[in-house]
PDB file of C-alpha atoms in Angstrom:
ATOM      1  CA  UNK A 760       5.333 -13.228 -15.196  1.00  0.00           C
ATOM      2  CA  UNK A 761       3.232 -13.778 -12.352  1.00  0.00           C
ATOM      3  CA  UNK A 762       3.562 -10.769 -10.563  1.00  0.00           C
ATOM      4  CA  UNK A 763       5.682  -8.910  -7.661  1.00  0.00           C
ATOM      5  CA  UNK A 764       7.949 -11.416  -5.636  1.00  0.00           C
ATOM      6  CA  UNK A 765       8.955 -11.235  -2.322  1.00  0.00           C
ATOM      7  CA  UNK A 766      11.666 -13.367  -0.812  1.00  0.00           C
ATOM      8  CA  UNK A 767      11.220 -14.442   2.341  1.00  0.00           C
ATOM      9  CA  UNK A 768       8.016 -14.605   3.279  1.00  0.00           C
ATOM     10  CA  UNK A 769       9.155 -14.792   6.639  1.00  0.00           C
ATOM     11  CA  UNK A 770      12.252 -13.612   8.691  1.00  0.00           C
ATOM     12  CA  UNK A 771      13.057 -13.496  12.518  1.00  0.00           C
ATOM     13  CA  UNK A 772      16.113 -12.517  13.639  1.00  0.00           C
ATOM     14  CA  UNK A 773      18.132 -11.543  16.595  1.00  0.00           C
ATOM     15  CA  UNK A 774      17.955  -7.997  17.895  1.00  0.00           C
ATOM     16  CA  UNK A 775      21.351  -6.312  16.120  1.00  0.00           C
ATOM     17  CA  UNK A 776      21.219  -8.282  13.040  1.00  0.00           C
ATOM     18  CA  UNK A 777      21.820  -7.364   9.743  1.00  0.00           C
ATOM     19  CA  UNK A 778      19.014  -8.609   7.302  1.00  0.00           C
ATOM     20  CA  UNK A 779      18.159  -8.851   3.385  1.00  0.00           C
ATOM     21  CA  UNK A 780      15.313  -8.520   1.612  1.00  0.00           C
ATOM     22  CA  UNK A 781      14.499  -8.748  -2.020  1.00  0.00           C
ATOM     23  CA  UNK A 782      11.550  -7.669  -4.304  1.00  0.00           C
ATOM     24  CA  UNK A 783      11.602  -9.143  -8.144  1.00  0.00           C
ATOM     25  CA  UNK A 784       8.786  -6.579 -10.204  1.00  0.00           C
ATOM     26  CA  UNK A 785       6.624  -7.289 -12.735  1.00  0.00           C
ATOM     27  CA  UNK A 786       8.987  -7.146 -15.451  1.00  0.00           C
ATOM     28  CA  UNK A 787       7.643  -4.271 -17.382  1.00  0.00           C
ATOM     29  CA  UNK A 788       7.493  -2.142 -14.694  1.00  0.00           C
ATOM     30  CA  UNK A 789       9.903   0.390 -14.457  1.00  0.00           C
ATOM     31  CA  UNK A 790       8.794   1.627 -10.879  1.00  0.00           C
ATOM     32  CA  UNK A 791       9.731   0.038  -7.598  1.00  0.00           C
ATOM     33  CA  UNK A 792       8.445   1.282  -4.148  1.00  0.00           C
ATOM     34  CA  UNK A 793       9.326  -0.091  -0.702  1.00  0.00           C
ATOM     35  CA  UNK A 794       6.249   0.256   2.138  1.00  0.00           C
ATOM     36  CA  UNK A 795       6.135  -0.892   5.462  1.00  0.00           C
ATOM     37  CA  UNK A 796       2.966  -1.880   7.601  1.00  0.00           C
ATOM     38  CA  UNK A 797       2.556  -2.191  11.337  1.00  0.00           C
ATOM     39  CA  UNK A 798       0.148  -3.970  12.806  1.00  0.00           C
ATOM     40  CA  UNK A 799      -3.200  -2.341  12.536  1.00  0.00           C
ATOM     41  CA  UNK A 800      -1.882   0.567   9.940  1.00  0.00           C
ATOM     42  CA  UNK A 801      -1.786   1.521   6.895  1.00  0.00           C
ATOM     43  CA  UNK A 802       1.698   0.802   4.654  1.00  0.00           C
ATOM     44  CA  UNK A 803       3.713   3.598   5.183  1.00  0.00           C
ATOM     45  CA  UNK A 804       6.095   4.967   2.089  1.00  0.00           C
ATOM     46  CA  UNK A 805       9.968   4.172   2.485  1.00  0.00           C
ATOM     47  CA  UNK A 806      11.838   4.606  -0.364  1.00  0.00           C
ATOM     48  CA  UNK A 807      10.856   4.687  -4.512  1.00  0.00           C
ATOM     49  CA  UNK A 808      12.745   4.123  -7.268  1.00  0.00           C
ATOM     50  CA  UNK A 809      12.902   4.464 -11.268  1.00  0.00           C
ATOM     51  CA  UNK A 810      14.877   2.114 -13.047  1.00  0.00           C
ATOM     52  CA  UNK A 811      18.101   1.880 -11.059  1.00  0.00           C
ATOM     53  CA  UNK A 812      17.762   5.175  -9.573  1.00  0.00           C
ATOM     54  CA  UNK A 813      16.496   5.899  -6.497  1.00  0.00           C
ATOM     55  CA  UNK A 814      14.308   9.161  -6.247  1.00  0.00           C
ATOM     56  CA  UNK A 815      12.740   9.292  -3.116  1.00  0.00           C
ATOM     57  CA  UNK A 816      13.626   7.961   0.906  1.00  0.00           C
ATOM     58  CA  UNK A 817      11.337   8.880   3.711  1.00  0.00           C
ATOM     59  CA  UNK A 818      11.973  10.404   6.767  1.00  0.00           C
ATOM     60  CA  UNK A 819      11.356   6.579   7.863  1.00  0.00           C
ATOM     61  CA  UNK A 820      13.987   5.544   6.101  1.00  0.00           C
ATOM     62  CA  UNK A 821      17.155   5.745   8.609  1.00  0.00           C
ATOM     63  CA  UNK A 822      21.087   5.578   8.291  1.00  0.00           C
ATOM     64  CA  UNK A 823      20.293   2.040   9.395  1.00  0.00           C
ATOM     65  CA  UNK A 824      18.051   1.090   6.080  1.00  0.00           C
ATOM     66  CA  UNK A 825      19.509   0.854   2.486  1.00  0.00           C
ATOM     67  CA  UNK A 826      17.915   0.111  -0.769  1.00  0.00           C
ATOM     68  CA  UNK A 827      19.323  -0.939  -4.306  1.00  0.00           C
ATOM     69  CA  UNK A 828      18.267  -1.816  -7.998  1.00  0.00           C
ATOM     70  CA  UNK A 829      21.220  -2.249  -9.484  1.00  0.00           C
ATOM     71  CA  UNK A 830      19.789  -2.922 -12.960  1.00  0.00           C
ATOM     72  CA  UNK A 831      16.718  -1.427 -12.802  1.00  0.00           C
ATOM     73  CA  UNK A 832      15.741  -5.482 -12.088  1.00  0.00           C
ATOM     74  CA  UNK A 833      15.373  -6.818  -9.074  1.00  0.00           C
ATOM     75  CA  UNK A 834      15.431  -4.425  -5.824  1.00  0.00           C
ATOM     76  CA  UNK A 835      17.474  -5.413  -2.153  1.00  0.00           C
ATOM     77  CA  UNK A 836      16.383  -3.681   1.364  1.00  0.00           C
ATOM     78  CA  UNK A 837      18.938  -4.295   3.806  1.00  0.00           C
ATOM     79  CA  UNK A 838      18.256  -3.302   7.629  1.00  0.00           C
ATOM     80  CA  UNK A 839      21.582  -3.077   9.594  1.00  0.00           C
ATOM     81  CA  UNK A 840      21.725  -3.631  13.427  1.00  0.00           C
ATOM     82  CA  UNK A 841      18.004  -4.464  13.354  1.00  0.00           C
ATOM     83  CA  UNK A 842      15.870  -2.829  16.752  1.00  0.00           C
ATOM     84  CA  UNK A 843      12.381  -4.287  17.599  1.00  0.00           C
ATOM     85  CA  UNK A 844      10.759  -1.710  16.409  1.00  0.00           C
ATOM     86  CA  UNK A 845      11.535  -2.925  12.995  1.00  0.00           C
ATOM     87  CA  UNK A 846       9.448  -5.463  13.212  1.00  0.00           C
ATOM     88  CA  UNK A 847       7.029  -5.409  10.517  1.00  0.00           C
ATOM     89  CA  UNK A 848       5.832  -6.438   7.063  1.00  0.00           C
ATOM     90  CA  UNK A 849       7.704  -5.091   4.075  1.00  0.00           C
ATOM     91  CA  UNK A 850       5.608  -4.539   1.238  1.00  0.00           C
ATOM     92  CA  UNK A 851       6.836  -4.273  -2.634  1.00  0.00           C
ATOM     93  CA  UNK A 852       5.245  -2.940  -5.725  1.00  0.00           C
ATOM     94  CA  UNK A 853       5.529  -1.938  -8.529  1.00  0.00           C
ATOM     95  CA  UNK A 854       4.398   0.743 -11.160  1.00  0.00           C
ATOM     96  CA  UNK A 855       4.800   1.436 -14.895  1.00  0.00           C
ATOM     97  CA  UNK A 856       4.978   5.086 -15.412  1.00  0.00           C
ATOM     98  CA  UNK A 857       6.062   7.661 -17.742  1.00  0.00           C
ATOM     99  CA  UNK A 858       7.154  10.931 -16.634  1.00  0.00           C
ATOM    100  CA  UNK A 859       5.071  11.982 -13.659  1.00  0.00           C
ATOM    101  CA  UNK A 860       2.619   9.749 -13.750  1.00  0.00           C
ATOM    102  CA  UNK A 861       1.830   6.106 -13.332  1.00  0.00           C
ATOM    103  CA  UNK A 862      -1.095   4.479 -15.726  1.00  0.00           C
ATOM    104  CA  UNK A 863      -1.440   1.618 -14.333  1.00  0.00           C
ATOM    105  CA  UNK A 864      -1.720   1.677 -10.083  1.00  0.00           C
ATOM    106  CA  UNK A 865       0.192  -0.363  -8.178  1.00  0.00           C
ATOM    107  CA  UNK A 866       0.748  -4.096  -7.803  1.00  0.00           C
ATOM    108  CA  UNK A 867       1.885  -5.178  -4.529  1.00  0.00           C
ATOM    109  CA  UNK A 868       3.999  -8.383  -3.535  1.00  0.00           C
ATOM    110  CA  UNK A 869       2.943 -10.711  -0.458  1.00  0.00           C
ATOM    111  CA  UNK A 870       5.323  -8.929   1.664  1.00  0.00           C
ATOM    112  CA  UNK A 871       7.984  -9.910   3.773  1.00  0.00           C
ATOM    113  CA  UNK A 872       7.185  -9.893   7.829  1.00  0.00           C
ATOM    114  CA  UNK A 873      10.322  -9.292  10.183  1.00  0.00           C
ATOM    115  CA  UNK A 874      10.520 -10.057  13.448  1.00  0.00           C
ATOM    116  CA  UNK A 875      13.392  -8.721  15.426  1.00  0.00           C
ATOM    117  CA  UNK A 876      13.242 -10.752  18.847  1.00  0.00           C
TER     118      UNK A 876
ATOM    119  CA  UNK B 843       1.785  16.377   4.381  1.00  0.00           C
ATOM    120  CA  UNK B 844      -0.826  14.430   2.421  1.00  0.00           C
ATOM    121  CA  UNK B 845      -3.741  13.134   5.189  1.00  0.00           C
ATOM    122  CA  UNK B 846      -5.703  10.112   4.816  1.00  0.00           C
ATOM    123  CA  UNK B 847      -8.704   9.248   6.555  1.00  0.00           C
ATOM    124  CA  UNK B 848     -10.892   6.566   6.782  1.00  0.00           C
ATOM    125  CA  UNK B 849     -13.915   5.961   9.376  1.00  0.00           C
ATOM    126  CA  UNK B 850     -14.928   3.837  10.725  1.00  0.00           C
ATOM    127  CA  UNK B 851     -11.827   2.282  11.771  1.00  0.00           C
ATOM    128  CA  UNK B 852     -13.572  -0.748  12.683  1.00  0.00           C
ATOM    129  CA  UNK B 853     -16.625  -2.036  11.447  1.00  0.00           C
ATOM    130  CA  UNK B 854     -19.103  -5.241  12.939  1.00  0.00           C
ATOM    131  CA  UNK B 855     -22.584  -5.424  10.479  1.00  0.00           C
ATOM    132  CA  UNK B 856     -24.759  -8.366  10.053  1.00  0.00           C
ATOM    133  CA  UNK B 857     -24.890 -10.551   6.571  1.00  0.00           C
ATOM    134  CA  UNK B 858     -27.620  -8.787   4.297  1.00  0.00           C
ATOM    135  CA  UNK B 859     -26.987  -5.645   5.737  1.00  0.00           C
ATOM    136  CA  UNK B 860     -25.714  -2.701   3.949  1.00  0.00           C
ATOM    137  CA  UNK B 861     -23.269   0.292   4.780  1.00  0.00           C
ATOM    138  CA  UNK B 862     -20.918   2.872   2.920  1.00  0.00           C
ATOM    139  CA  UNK B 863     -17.128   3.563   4.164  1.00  0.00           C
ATOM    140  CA  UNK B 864     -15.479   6.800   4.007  1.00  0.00           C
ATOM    141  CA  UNK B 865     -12.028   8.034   2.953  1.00  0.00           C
ATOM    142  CA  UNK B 866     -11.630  11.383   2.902  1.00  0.00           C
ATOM    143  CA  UNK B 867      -7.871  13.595   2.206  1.00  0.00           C
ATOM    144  CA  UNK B 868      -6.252  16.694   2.800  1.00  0.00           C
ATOM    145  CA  UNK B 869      -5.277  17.700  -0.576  1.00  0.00           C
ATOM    146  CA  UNK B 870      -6.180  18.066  -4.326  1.00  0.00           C
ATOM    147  CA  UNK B 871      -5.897  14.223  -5.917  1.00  0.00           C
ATOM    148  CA  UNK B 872      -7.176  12.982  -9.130  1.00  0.00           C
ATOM    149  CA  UNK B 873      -6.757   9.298  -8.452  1.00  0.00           C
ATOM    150  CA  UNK B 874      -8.193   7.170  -5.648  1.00  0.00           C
ATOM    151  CA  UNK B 875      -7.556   3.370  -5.317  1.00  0.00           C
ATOM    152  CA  UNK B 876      -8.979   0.714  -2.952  1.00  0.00           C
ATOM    153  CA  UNK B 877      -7.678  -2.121  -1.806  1.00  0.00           C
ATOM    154  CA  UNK B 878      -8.258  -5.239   0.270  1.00  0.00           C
ATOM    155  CA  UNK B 879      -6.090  -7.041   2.620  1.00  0.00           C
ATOM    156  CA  UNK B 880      -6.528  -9.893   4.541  1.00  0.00           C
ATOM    157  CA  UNK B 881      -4.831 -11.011   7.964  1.00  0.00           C
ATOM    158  CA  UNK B 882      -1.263 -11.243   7.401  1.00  0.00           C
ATOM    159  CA  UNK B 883      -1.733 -10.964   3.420  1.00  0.00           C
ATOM    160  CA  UNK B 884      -0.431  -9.017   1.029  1.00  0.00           C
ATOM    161  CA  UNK B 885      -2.729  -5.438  -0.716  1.00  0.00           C
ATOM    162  CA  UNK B 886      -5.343  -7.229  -3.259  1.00  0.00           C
ATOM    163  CA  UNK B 887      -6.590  -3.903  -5.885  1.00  0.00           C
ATOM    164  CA  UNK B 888     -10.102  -3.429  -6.020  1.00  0.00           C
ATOM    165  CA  UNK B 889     -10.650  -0.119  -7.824  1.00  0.00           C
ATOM    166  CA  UNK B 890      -8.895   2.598  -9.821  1.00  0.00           C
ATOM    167  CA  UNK B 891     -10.648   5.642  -9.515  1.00  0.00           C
ATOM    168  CA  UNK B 892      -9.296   8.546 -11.872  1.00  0.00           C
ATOM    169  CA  UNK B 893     -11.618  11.054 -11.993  1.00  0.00           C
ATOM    170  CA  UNK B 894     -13.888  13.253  -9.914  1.00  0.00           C
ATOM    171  CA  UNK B 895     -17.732  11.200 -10.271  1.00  0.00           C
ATOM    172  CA  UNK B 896     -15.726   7.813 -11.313  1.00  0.00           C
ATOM    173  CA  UNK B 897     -18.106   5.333  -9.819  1.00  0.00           C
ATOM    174  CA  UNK B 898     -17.231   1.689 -10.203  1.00  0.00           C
ATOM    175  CA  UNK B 899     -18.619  -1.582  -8.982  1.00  0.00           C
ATOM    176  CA  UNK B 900     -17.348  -5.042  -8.991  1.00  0.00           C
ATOM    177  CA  UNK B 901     -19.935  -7.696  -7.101  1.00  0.00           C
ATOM    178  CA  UNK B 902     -21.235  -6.400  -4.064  1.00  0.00           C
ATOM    179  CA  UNK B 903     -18.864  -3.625  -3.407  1.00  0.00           C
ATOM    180  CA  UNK B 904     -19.353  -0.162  -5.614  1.00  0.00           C
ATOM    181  CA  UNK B 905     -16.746   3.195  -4.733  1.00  0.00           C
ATOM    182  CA  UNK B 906     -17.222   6.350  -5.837  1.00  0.00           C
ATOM    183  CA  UNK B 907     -14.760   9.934  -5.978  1.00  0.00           C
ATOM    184  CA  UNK B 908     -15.724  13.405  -5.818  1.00  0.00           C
ATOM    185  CA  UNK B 909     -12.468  15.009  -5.650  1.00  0.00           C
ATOM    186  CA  UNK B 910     -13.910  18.458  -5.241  1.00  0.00           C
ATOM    187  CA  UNK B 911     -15.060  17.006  -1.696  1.00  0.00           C
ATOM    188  CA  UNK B 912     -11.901  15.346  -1.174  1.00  0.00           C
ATOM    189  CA  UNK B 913     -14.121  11.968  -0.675  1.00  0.00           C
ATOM    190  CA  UNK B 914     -14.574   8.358  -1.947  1.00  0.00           C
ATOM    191  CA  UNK B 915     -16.724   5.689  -0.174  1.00  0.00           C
ATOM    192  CA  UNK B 916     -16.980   2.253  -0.280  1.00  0.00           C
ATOM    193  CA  UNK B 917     -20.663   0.472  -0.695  1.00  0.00           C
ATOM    194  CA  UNK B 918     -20.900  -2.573   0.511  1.00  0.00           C
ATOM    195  CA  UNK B 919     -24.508  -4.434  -0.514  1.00  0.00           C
ATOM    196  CA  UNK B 920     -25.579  -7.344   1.161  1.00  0.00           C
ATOM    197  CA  UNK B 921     -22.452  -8.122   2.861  1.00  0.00           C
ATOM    198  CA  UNK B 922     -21.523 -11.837   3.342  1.00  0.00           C
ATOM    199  CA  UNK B 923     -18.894 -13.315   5.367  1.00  0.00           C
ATOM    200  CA  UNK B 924     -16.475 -13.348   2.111  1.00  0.00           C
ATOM    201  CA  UNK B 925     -15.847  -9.274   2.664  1.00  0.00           C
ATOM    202  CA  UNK B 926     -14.020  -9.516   6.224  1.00  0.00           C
ATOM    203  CA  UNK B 927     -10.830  -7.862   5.511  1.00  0.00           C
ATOM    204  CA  UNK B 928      -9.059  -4.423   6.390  1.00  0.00           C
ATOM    205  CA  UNK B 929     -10.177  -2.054   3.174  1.00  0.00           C
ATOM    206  CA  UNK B 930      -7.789   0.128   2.744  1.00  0.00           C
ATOM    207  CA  UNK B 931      -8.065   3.459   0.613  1.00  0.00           C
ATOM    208  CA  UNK B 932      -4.613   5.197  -0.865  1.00  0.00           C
ATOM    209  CA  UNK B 933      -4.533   8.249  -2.545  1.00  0.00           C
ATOM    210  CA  UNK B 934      -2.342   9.137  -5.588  1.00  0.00           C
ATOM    211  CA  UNK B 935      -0.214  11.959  -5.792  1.00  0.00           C
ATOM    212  CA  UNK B 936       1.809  13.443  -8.450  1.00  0.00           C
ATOM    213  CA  UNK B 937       5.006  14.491  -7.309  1.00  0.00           C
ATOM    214  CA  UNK B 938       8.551  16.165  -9.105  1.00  0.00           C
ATOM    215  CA  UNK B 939       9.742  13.020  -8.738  1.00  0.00           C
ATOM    216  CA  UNK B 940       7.125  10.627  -9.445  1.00  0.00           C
ATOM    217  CA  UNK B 941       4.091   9.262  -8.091  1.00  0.00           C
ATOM    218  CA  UNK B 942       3.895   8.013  -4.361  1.00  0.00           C
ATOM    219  CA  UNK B 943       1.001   6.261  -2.554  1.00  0.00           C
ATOM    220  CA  UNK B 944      -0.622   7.842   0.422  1.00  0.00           C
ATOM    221  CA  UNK B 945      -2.695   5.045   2.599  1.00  0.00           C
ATOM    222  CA  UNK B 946      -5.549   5.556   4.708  1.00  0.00           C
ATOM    223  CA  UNK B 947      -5.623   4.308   7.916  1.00  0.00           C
ATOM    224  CA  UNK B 948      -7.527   1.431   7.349  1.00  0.00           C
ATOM    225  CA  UNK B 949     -11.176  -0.351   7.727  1.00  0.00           C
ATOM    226  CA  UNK B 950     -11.426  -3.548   9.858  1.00  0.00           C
ATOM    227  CA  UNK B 951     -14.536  -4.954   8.635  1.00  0.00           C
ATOM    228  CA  UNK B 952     -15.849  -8.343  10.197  1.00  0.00           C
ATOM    229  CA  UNK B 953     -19.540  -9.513   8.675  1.00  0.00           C
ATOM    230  CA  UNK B 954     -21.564 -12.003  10.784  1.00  0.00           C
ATOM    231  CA  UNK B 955     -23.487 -14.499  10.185  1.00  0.00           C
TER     232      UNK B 955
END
């Protein structure tokens, strides 16, 4: 296991576009998080989940943005009807954790950047 | 909300020099991490820091917490050309349903020759 995957690396798409992205964890981690960074900020918090359940959204998150782990596996971020102001990088991690708290930090994937032209 | 600040925002020092960045937060944390990124990169850990006086050092960067503060800083010692990167600081927080990652807003560091 060589750590959190990202797939694409890259993605630019047309302005009212659906698009997909996928994170594959570190395989003993039970904790997946979805972040997204702008140019020239910090990663912001989207959306967090444990296992296949998904505990947490943002306020960032909108009707637009959905999130799965269907097995607890692999995790999918869809954007429908993508705006410009999606464009960003998508950042992954993951987290083992038991209860409230995580032992172990966070390892992030390479991220996927969007660009919505 | 959780607040996350880091100064400076950008930074410009010499090779050899020294200097010491700040992240300071809003509300009671036990656990502090560091990262680095570099341009269009992926987060790269540095530190873990999970309790209040944790100081740890890996080459020529050393962090330190003092949760009762509300601060950790970043020491940079005889910076090369290697450390030019956007530090970031993030700050742990327990919450009912799990842990979730506040970031600072970011150092641009750039050393010159």
């Amino acid at each position: 296991d060589t750590g959190v995957s990202q797939d694409p690396r890259h993605k630019i798409t047309k302005r009212g576009q659906n698009v997909t992205f996928r994170c594959d964890p570190i395989s003993e981690h039970n904790r997946l998080y979805w972040y997204r960074q702008t140019l020239g900020q910090g990663p912001e918090f989207l959306t967090y989940f444990q296992n296949e359940a998904q505990l947490e959204k943002s306020r960032l998150l909108s009707d637009r943005f959905s999130a799965e782990r269907p097995k607890g596996s692999f995790s999918t971020l869809e954007i429908q009807r993508t705006e410009q102001g999606d464009s960003a990088m998508y950042l992954c991690a993951s987290s083992f954790g038991g209860g409230r708290i995580s032992y172990y930090g966070y390892t992030f994937g390479s991220g996927t950047r969007l660009t919505v032209v | 909300e959780l607040k996350v600040e880091q100064n400076p925002l950008f930074l410009s020092m010499q090779e050899g020099k020294n200097y010491t960045i700040y992240c300071n937060y809003s509300t009671t944390s036990d656990r502090l991490y560091w990262y680095r990124q570099d341009p269009g990169k992926s987060l790269e850990s540095l530190f873990v820091l999970l309790s209040n006086g944790a100081v740890k050092q890996e080459g020529r960067l050393m962090a330190s917490l003092d949760t009762k503060a509300r601060l950790s800083t970043l020491h940079i010692t005889a910076a090369v050309h290697d450390l030019s990167a956007t530090y970031f600081c993030a700050v742990d927080m327990r919450r009912d349903t799990g842990n979730q990652f506040y970031f600072g807003t970011g150092t641009s560091l750039t050393v010159i020759p």
